[in-house]
Amino acid sequence: MNKVVLIGRLTKDPELKFTPGTGTAVATFTLAVDRRLPNKNGQREADFVPIVVWGKQAESTANYMSKGRLMGVSGRIQTRSYEAKDGTRRYVTEVVADEVQFLEWGNGTNSNKSATQPNSEYSAMDFEGSIYEDEMTPVDDGDIPF
């Protein structure tokens, strides 16, 4: 099984290109993914993972994401090789994304891939001061046996 799920921040703006002939969109970028535990000195570390996205998702990523934005990626690890200009063989390991999610949009609000932001009237869902506060009936916990 070859499945990768990452959440991280873009290290720079995605680069969008189109393949010769078919004109298929391909976006490349690098995600900085925090490691779970700090190092021996207590400092946080990150891995910098190269990502490739194809098609409409590539165009959307290039149009809506920019350096520093948080995004999620799921896909597979792929290795490839090519011959460099100096004649040496180079190897590349990257994640080919099947799905991308924009977790942070331009103004820093959290979202889940939809292009529309929630109506601000409904975005605050805490119980105190909620828009549903008038519809809630208080419950007396004294009769609950646990």
Tab-separated table of N, CA and C in Angstrom:
chain	number	residue	atom	x	y	z
A	1	MET	N	0.850	-1.166	0.000
A	1	MET	CA	0.000	0.000	0.000
A	1	MET	C	0.904	1.239	0.000
A	2	ASN	N	0.563	2.223	-0.790
A	2	ASN	CA	1.337	3.461	-0.902
A	2	ASN	C	0.379	4.627	-0.738
A	3	LYS	N	0.217	5.111	0.490
A	3	LYS	CA	-0.731	6.178	0.806
A	3	LYS	C	-0.073	7.158	1.757
A	4	VAL	N	-0.157	8.437	1.428
A	4	VAL	CA	0.441	9.488	2.239
A	4	VAL	C	-0.618	10.547	2.525
A	5	VAL	N	-0.688	10.994	3.776
A	5	VAL	CA	-1.559	12.104	4.144
A	5	VAL	C	-0.700	13.105	4.918
A	6	LEU	N	-0.668	14.347	4.440
A	6	LEU	CA	0.167	15.386	5.042
A	6	LEU	C	-0.632	16.660	5.272
A	7	ILE	N	-0.289	17.354	6.330
A	7	ILE	CA	-0.794	18.704	6.563
A	7	ILE	C	0.419	19.572	6.842
A	8	GLY	N	0.528	20.657	6.097
A	8	GLY	CA	1.673	21.533	6.270
A	8	GLY	C	1.453	22.881	5.618
A	9	ARG	N	2.489	23.700	5.678
A	9	ARG	CA	2.432	25.049	5.110
A	9	ARG	C	3.296	25.138	3.864
A	10	LEU	N	2.817	25.892	2.899
A	10	LEU	CA	3.567	26.090	1.663
A	10	LEU	C	4.823	26.904	1.938
A	11	THR	N	5.961	26.459	1.410
A	11	THR	CA	7.215	27.187	1.612
A	11	THR	C	7.366	28.346	0.629
A	12	LYS	N	6.653	28.285	-0.491
A	12	LYS	CA	6.598	29.378	-1.461
A	12	LYS	C	5.357	29.177	-2.319
A	13	ASP	N	5.035	30.137	-3.154
A	13	ASP	CA	3.864	30.031	-4.007
A	13	ASP	C	3.988	28.821	-4.936
A	14	PRO	N	2.881	28.105	-5.192
A	14	PRO	CA	2.930	26.969	-6.117
A	14	PRO	C	3.333	27.430	-7.523
A	15	GLU	N	4.029	26.554	-8.224
A	15	GLU	CA	4.457	26.844	-9.593
A	15	GLU	C	3.566	26.051	-10.547
A	16	LEU	N	2.853	26.748	-11.432
A	16	LEU	CA	1.928	26.110	-12.366
A	16	LEU	C	2.547	26.062	-13.752
A	17	LYS	N	2.512	24.869	-14.359
A	17	LYS	CA	2.977	24.682	-15.735
A	17	LYS	C	1.951	23.850	-16.481
A	18	PHE	N	2.094	23.808	-17.798
A	18	PHE	CA	1.215	23.001	-18.632
A	18	PHE	C	2.068	22.083	-19.494
A	19	THR	N	1.661	20.806	-19.588
A	19	THR	CA	2.448	19.850	-20.356
A	19	THR	C	2.373	20.188	-21.840
A	20	PRO	N	3.479	19.991	-22.559
A	20	PRO	CA	3.447	20.238	-23.998
A	20	PRO	C	2.520	19.228	-24.685
A	21	GLY	N	1.840	19.664	-25.699
A	21	GLY	CA	0.939	18.775	-26.433
A	21	GLY	C	-0.456	18.759	-25.857
A	22	THR	N	-0.655	18.099	-24.731
A	22	THR	CA	-2.004	17.975	-24.155
A	22	THR	C	-2.417	19.208	-23.368
A	23	GLY	N	-1.453	19.956	-22.851
A	23	GLY	CA	-1.768	21.157	-22.082
A	23	GLY	C	-2.337	20.877	-20.704
A	24	THR	N	-2.062	19.711	-20.157
A	24	THR	CA	-2.540	19.361	-18.816
A	24	THR	C	-1.807	20.199	-17.772
A	25	ALA	N	-2.573	20.747	-16.838
A	25	ALA	CA	-1.991	21.583	-15.783
A	25	ALA	C	-1.272	20.710	-14.765
A	26	VAL	N	-0.112	21.184	-14.312
A	26	VAL	CA	0.632	20.518	-13.248
A	26	VAL	C	1.217	21.596	-12.336
A	27	ALA	N	0.951	21.467	-11.045
A	27	ALA	CA	1.481	22.414	-10.063
A	27	ALA	C	2.462	21.680	-9.165
A	28	THR	N	3.568	22.349	-8.867
A	28	THR	CA	4.552	21.797	-7.940
A	28	THR	C	4.762	22.787	-6.807
A	29	PHE	N	4.956	22.247	-5.620
A	29	PHE	CA	5.219	23.078	-4.452
A	29	PHE	C	5.825	22.217	-3.373
A	30	THR	N	6.279	22.852	-2.312
A	30	THR	CA	6.862	22.140	-1.180
A	30	THR	C	6.065	22.459	0.071
A	31	LEU	N	5.725	21.415	0.825
A	31	LEU	CA	5.039	21.584	2.108
A	31	LEU	C	6.039	21.413	3.237
A	32	ALA	N	5.996	22.329	4.187
A	32	ALA	CA	6.764	22.189	5.429
A	32	ALA	C	5.850	21.505	6.436
A	33	VAL	N	6.188	20.271	6.791
A	33	VAL	CA	5.359	19.463	7.680
A	33	VAL	C	6.085	19.324	9.009
A	34	ASP	N	5.455	19.807	10.086
A	34	ASP	CA	6.065	19.719	11.415
A	34	ASP	C	6.201	18.269	11.851
A	35	ARG	N	7.318	17.978	12.486
A	35	ARG	CA	7.495	16.662	13.097
A	35	ARG	C	6.705	16.623	14.389
A	36	ARG	N	6.322	15.454	14.782
A	36	ARG	CA	5.452	15.301	15.952
A	36	ARG	C	6.126	15.722	17.248
A	37	LEU	N	7.375	15.332	17.432
A	37	LEU	CA	8.080	15.615	18.685
A	37	LEU	C	9.243	16.573	18.439
A	38	PRO	N	9.533	17.429	19.399
A	38	PRO	CA	10.700	18.312	19.259
A	38	PRO	C	12.005	17.515	19.340
A	39	ASN	N	13.100	18.118	18.881
A	39	ASN	CA	14.398	17.438	18.934
A	39	ASN	C	14.954	17.467	20.356
A	40	LYS	N	16.193	17.005	20.539
A	40	LYS	CA	16.805	16.912	21.874
A	40	LYS	C	16.918	18.271	22.562
A	41	ASN	N	17.024	19.348	21.776
A	41	ASN	CA	17.149	20.696	22.342
A	41	ASN	C	15.798	21.355	22.584
A	42	GLY	N	14.708	20.625	22.328
A	42	GLY	CA	13.378	21.172	22.546
A	42	GLY	C	12.855	22.028	21.393
A	43	GLN	N	13.583	22.054	20.292
A	43	GLN	CA	13.156	22.857	19.147
A	43	GLN	C	12.320	22.010	18.204
A	44	ARG	N	11.299	22.650	17.608
A	44	ARG	CA	10.456	21.967	16.626
A	44	ARG	C	11.225	21.827	15.322
A	45	GLU	N	11.025	20.707	14.643
A	45	GLU	CA	11.645	20.482	13.354
A	45	GLU	C	10.563	20.211	12.320
A	46	ALA	N	10.912	20.400	11.057
A	46	ALA	CA	9.966	20.165	9.975
A	46	ALA	C	10.654	19.406	8.854
A	47	ASP	N	9.857	18.672	8.112
A	47	ASP	CA	10.322	18.031	6.893
A	47	ASP	C	9.758	18.827	5.723
A	48	PHE	N	10.535	18.956	4.660
A	48	PHE	CA	10.127	19.716	3.492
A	48	PHE	C	9.863	18.725	2.372
A	49	VAL	N	8.589	18.539	2.048
A	49	VAL	CA	8.162	17.477	1.152
A	49	VAL	C	7.709	18.070	-0.186
A	50	PRO	N	8.344	17.654	-1.300
A	50	PRO	CA	7.910	18.126	-2.613
A	50	PRO	C	6.596	17.448	-3.029
A	51	ILE	N	5.671	18.245	-3.569
A	51	ILE	CA	4.340	17.770	-3.946
A	51	ILE	C	4.094	18.097	-5.419
A	52	VAL	N	3.415	17.188	-6.124
A	52	VAL	CA	2.997	17.400	-7.506
A	52	VAL	C	1.489	17.181	-7.572
A	53	VAL	N	0.775	18.123	-8.186
A	53	VAL	CA	-0.676	18.035	-8.339
A	53	VAL	C	-1.003	18.223	-9.817
A	54	TRP	N	-1.938	17.426	-10.328
A	54	TRP	CA	-2.296	17.474	-11.746
A	54	TRP	C	-3.723	17.964	-11.956
A	55	GLY	N	-4.009	18.479	-13.155
A	55	GLY	CA	-5.364	18.799	-13.594
A	55	GLY	C	-5.960	20.032	-12.937
A	56	LYS	N	-7.282	19.981	-12.753
A	56	LYS	CA	-8.020	21.119	-12.180
A	56	LYS	C	-7.538	21.463	-10.775
A	57	GLN	N	-7.181	20.430	-10.006
A	57	GLN	CA	-6.674	20.685	-8.653
A	57	GLN	C	-5.380	21.487	-8.702
A	58	ALA	N	-4.572	21.262	-9.736
A	58	ALA	CA	-3.332	22.025	-9.902
A	58	ALA	C	-3.641	23.489	-10.153
A	59	GLU	N	-4.610	23.738	-11.025
A	59	GLU	CA	-4.987	25.126	-11.321
A	59	GLU	C	-5.554	25.814	-10.089
A	60	SER	N	-6.428	25.137	-9.364
A	60	SER	CA	-7.014	25.721	-8.148
A	60	SER	C	-5.949	26.000	-7.095
A	61	THR	N	-5.033	25.058	-6.936
A	61	THR	CA	-3.965	25.247	-5.955
A	61	THR	C	-3.131	26.473	-6.296
A	62	ALA	N	-2.755	26.610	-7.568
A	62	ALA	CA	-1.945	27.755	-7.985
A	62	ALA	C	-2.709	29.062	-7.850
A	63	ASN	N	-4.017	29.029	-8.087
A	63	ASN	CA	-4.820	30.250	-8.034
A	63	ASN	C	-5.173	30.697	-6.620
A	64	TYR	N	-5.368	29.748	-5.701
A	64	TYR	CA	-5.894	30.097	-4.384
A	64	TYR	C	-4.917	29.943	-3.224
A	65	MET	N	-3.824	29.239	-3.426
A	65	MET	CA	-2.869	29.028	-2.341
A	65	MET	C	-1.615	29.864	-2.566
A	66	SER	N	-0.993	30.279	-1.482
A	66	SER	CA	0.238	31.065	-1.564
A	66	SER	C	1.135	30.721	-0.383
A	67	LYS	N	2.344	31.238	-0.425
A	67	LYS	CA	3.347	30.961	0.600
A	67	LYS	C	2.778	31.150	2.004
A	68	GLY	N	3.038	30.163	2.872
A	68	GLY	CA	2.628	30.240	4.270
A	68	GLY	C	1.252	29.685	4.570
A	69	ARG	N	0.449	29.410	3.552
A	69	ARG	CA	-0.908	28.902	3.770
A	69	ARG	C	-0.885	27.430	4.157
A	70	LEU	N	-1.813	27.041	5.009
A	70	LEU	CA	-1.933	25.671	5.487
A	70	LEU	C	-2.795	24.866	4.523
A	71	MET	N	-2.308	23.692	4.158
A	71	MET	CA	-3.110	22.828	3.296
A	71	MET	C	-2.871	21.367	3.613
A	72	GLY	N	-3.839	20.549	3.229
A	72	GLY	CA	-3.743	19.110	3.398
A	72	GLY	C	-3.588	18.445	2.036
A	73	VAL	N	-2.834	17.368	2.005
A	73	VAL	CA	-2.579	16.642	0.762
A	73	VAL	C	-2.671	15.156	1.053
A	74	SER	N	-3.357	14.424	0.192
A	74	SER	CA	-3.288	12.966	0.256
A	74	SER	C	-2.910	12.453	-1.123
A	75	GLY	N	-2.098	11.404	-1.141
A	75	GLY	CA	-1.637	10.871	-2.412
A	75	GLY	C	-0.685	9.720	-2.196
A	76	ARG	N	0.281	9.589	-3.097
A	76	ARG	CA	1.228	8.479	-3.037
A	76	ARG	C	2.655	8.982	-3.196
A	77	ILE	N	3.607	8.251	-2.648
A	77	ILE	CA	5.022	8.570	-2.832
A	77	ILE	C	5.467	7.977	-4.157
A	78	GLN	N	6.216	8.766	-4.900
A	78	GLN	CA	6.722	8.305	-6.195
A	78	GLN	C	8.173	8.710	-6.335
A	79	THR	N	8.988	7.818	-6.868
A	79	THR	CA	10.374	8.157	-7.155
A	79	THR	C	10.571	8.127	-8.670
A	80	ARG	N	11.440	8.984	-9.145
A	80	ARG	CA	11.764	9.031	-10.565
A	80	ARG	C	13.211	9.472	-10.694
A	81	SER	N	13.759	9.295	-11.869
A	81	SER	CA	15.135	9.724	-12.101
A	81	SER	C	15.209	10.421	-13.449
A	82	TYR	N	16.222	11.246	-13.599
A	82	TYR	CA	16.466	11.946	-14.857
A	82	TYR	C	17.957	12.204	-14.980
A	83	GLU	N	18.364	12.519	-16.182
A	83	GLU	CA	19.767	12.828	-16.421
A	83	GLU	C	19.951	14.338	-16.392
A	84	ALA	N	20.820	14.810	-15.501
A	84	ALA	CA	21.072	16.241	-15.354
A	84	ALA	C	21.925	16.742	-16.527
A	85	LYS	N	22.031	18.052	-16.644
A	85	LYS	CA	22.797	18.660	-17.739
A	85	LYS	C	24.263	18.254	-17.707
A	86	ASP	N	24.775	17.963	-16.512
A	86	ASP	CA	26.184	17.560	-16.406
A	86	ASP	C	26.382	16.056	-16.670
A	87	GLY	N	25.308	15.356	-17.038
A	87	GLY	CA	25.407	13.947	-17.389
A	87	GLY	C	25.213	12.983	-16.237
A	88	THR	N	25.039	13.477	-15.024
A	88	THR	CA	24.837	12.583	-13.870
A	88	THR	C	23.363	12.206	-13.747
A	89	ARG	N	23.097	11.055	-13.168
A	89	ARG	CA	21.733	10.598	-12.936
A	89	ARG	C	21.245	11.166	-11.616
A	90	ARG	N	20.091	11.824	-11.618
A	90	ARG	CA	19.497	12.410	-10.407
A	90	ARG	C	18.220	11.652	-10.073
A	91	TYR	N	17.976	11.478	-8.775
A	91	TYR	CA	16.784	10.784	-8.292
A	91	TYR	C	15.933	11.764	-7.490
A	92	VAL	N	14.632	11.671	-7.687
A	92	VAL	CA	13.692	12.563	-7.010
A	92	VAL	C	12.611	11.710	-6.343
A	93	THR	N	12.319	11.996	-5.090
A	93	THR	CA	11.194	11.380	-4.392
A	93	THR	C	10.206	12.495	-4.074
A	94	GLU	N	8.945	12.286	-4.452
A	94	GLU	CA	7.926	13.325	-4.266
A	94	GLU	C	6.589	12.666	-3.981
A	95	VAL	N	5.641	13.470	-3.534
A	95	VAL	CA	4.274	12.997	-3.315
A	95	VAL	C	3.437	13.468	-4.494
A	96	VAL	N	2.781	12.513	-5.151
A	96	VAL	CA	1.835	12.850	-6.219
A	96	VAL	C	0.463	12.881	-5.569
A	97	ALA	N	-0.146	14.061	-5.533
A	97	ALA	CA	-1.391	14.259	-4.801
A	97	ALA	C	-2.592	13.754	-5.584
A	98	ASP	N	-3.449	13.018	-4.895
A	98	ASP	CA	-4.750	12.630	-5.438
A	98	ASP	C	-5.803	13.647	-5.015
A	99	GLU	N	-5.582	14.244	-3.838
A	99	GLU	CA	-6.549	15.186	-3.274
A	99	GLU	C	-5.809	16.274	-2.511
A	100	VAL	N	-6.267	17.504	-2.654
A	100	VAL	CA	-5.730	18.615	-1.867
A	100	VAL	C	-6.884	19.310	-1.165
A	101	GLN	N	-6.624	19.794	0.023
A	101	GLN	CA	-7.620	20.563	0.762
A	101	GLN	C	-6.991	21.857	1.221
A	102	PHE	N	-7.689	22.950	0.966
A	102	PHE	CA	-7.217	24.270	1.379
A	102	PHE	C	-7.710	24.517	2.794
A	103	LEU	N	-6.817	24.407	3.745
A	103	LEU	CA	-7.192	24.535	5.153
A	103	LEU	C	-7.126	25.966	5.648
A	104	GLU	N	-6.454	26.819	4.901
A	104	GLU	CA	-6.351	28.228	5.277
A	104	GLU	C	-6.394	29.055	4.003
A	105	TRP	N	-7.344	29.955	3.942
A	105	TRP	CA	-7.527	30.795	2.759
A	105	TRP	C	-6.772	32.097	2.921
A	106	GLY	N	-6.920	32.976	1.957
A	106	GLY	CA	-6.180	34.229	1.897
A	106	GLY	C	-6.265	35.094	3.135
A	107	ASN	N	-7.413	35.123	3.802
A	107	ASN	CA	-7.529	35.989	4.977
A	107	ASN	C	-7.241	35.255	6.278
A	108	GLY	N	-6.764	34.000	6.180
A	108	GLY	CA	-6.356	33.264	7.380
A	108	GLY	C	-7.470	32.533	8.078
A	109	THR	N	-8.694	32.514	7.514
A	109	THR	CA	-9.776	31.789	8.157
A	109	THR	C	-9.712	30.332	7.771
A	110	ASN	N	-10.193	29.468	8.643
A	110	ASN	CA	-10.198	28.036	8.346
A	110	ASN	C	-11.374	27.715	7.461
A	111	SER	N	-11.182	26.771	6.568
A	111	SER	CA	-12.226	26.347	5.655
A	111	SER	C	-11.970	24.903	5.299
A	112	ASN	N	-12.886	24.302	4.553
A	112	ASN	CA	-12.673	22.923	4.137
A	112	ASN	C	-12.971	22.772	2.659
A	113	LYS	N	-12.098	23.298	1.824
A	113	LYS	CA	-12.077	23.095	0.388
A	113	LYS	C	-13.166	23.827	-0.375
A	114	SER	N	-14.251	24.274	0.234
A	114	SER	CA	-15.268	24.958	-0.538
A	114	SER	C	-14.814	26.380	-0.819
A	115	ALA	N	-15.266	26.913	-1.935
A	115	ALA	CA	-14.814	28.233	-2.358
A	115	ALA	C	-15.549	29.347	-1.628
A	116	THR	N	-16.627	29.020	-0.946
A	116	THR	CA	-17.387	30.049	-0.252
A	116	THR	C	-17.111	29.976	1.237
A	117	GLN	N	-17.050	31.110	1.870
A	117	GLN	CA	-16.870	31.160	3.310
A	117	GLN	C	-18.240	31.075	3.974
A	118	PRO	N	-18.343	30.498	5.158
A	118	PRO	CA	-19.631	30.423	5.826
A	118	PRO	C	-20.138	31.816	6.177
A	119	ASN	N	-21.443	31.925	6.220
A	119	ASN	CA	-22.076	33.179	6.600
A	119	ASN	C	-21.591	33.540	8.004
A	120	SER	N	-21.117	34.768	8.183
A	120	SER	CA	-20.530	35.159	9.467
A	120	SER	C	-21.527	35.056	10.610
A	121	GLU	N	-22.827	35.160	10.309
A	121	GLU	CA	-23.843	35.046	11.342
A	121	GLU	C	-23.823	33.647	11.960
A	122	TYR	N	-23.468	32.630	11.191
A	122	TYR	CA	-23.496	31.261	11.651
A	122	TYR	C	-22.118	30.698	11.964
A	123	SER	N	-21.052	31.482	11.767
A	123	SER	CA	-19.717	30.919	11.926
A	123	SER	C	-19.311	30.746	13.386
A	124	ALA	N	-19.867	31.499	14.309
A	124	ALA	CA	-19.516	31.354	15.726
A	124	ALA	C	-20.444	30.320	16.339
A	125	MET	N	-19.930	29.149	16.621
A	125	MET	CA	-20.775	28.078	17.120
A	125	MET	C	-20.470	27.719	18.564
A	126	ASP	N	-19.963	28.666	19.339
A	126	ASP	CA	-19.783	28.378	20.757
A	126	ASP	C	-21.135	28.512	21.436
A	127	PHE	N	-21.333	27.849	22.565
A	127	PHE	CA	-22.631	27.825	23.203
A	127	PHE	C	-22.986	29.132	23.881
A	128	GLU	N	-21.986	29.866	24.334
A	128	GLU	CA	-22.279	31.140	24.960
A	128	GLU	C	-22.375	32.193	23.879
A	129	GLY	N	-23.506	32.878	23.807
A	129	GLY	CA	-23.693	33.901	22.803
A	129	GLY	C	-24.009	33.323	21.435
A	130	SER	N	-24.376	32.054	21.375
A	130	SER	CA	-24.703	31.419	20.107
A	130	SER	C	-26.012	31.963	19.576
A	131	ILE	N	-26.197	31.857	18.268
A	131	ILE	CA	-27.457	32.311	17.671
A	131	ILE	C	-28.600	31.392	18.080
A	132	TYR	N	-28.305	30.192	18.595
A	132	TYR	CA	-29.326	29.241	19.027
A	132	TYR	C	-29.605	29.323	20.522
A	133	GLU	N	-29.017	30.284	21.184
A	133	GLU	CA	-29.131	30.368	22.639
A	133	GLU	C	-30.577	30.449	23.097
A	134	ASP	N	-31.436	31.185	22.379
A	134	ASP	CA	-32.836	31.335	22.769
A	134	ASP	C	-33.619	30.038	22.618
A	135	GLU	N	-33.162	29.135	21.723
A	135	GLU	CA	-33.876	27.893	21.481
A	135	GLU	C	-33.466	26.787	22.438
A	136	MET	N	-32.424	26.972	23.239
A	136	MET	CA	-31.938	25.929	24.132
A	136	MET	C	-32.704	25.943	25.445
A	137	THR	N	-32.993	24.735	25.935
A	137	THR	CA	-33.668	24.588	27.209
A	137	THR	C	-32.659	24.069	28.217
A	138	PRO	N	-32.479	24.773	29.357
A	138	PRO	CA	-31.523	24.300	30.353
A	138	PRO	C	-31.953	22.949	30.928
A	139	VAL	N	-31.002	22.089	31.224
A	139	VAL	CA	-31.269	20.764	31.781
A	139	VAL	C	-30.701	20.720	33.186
A	140	ASP	N	-31.493	20.180	34.123
A	140	ASP	CA	-31.041	20.015	35.495
A	140	ASP	C	-30.315	18.679	35.593
A	141	ASP	N	-29.008	18.714	35.839
A	141	ASP	CA	-28.191	17.502	35.897
A	141	ASP	C	-28.368	16.749	37.213
A	142	GLY	N	-29.116	17.245	38.155
A	142	GLY	CA	-29.235	16.630	39.470
A	142	GLY	C	-29.875	15.275	39.455
A	143	ASP	N	-30.728	14.962	38.484
A	143	ASP	CA	-31.450	13.687	38.448
A	143	ASP	C	-30.716	12.609	37.658
A	144	ILE	N	-29.594	12.926	37.049
A	144	ILE	CA	-28.877	11.938	36.251
A	144	ILE	C	-28.064	11.067	37.198
A	145	PRO	N	-28.212	9.706	37.122
A	145	PRO	CA	-27.583	8.809	38.090
A	145	PRO	C	-26.094	8.573	37.876
A	146	PHE	N	-25.460	9.158	36.909
A	146	PHE	CA	-24.022	8.902	36.702
A	146	PHE	C	-23.230	10.168	36.679
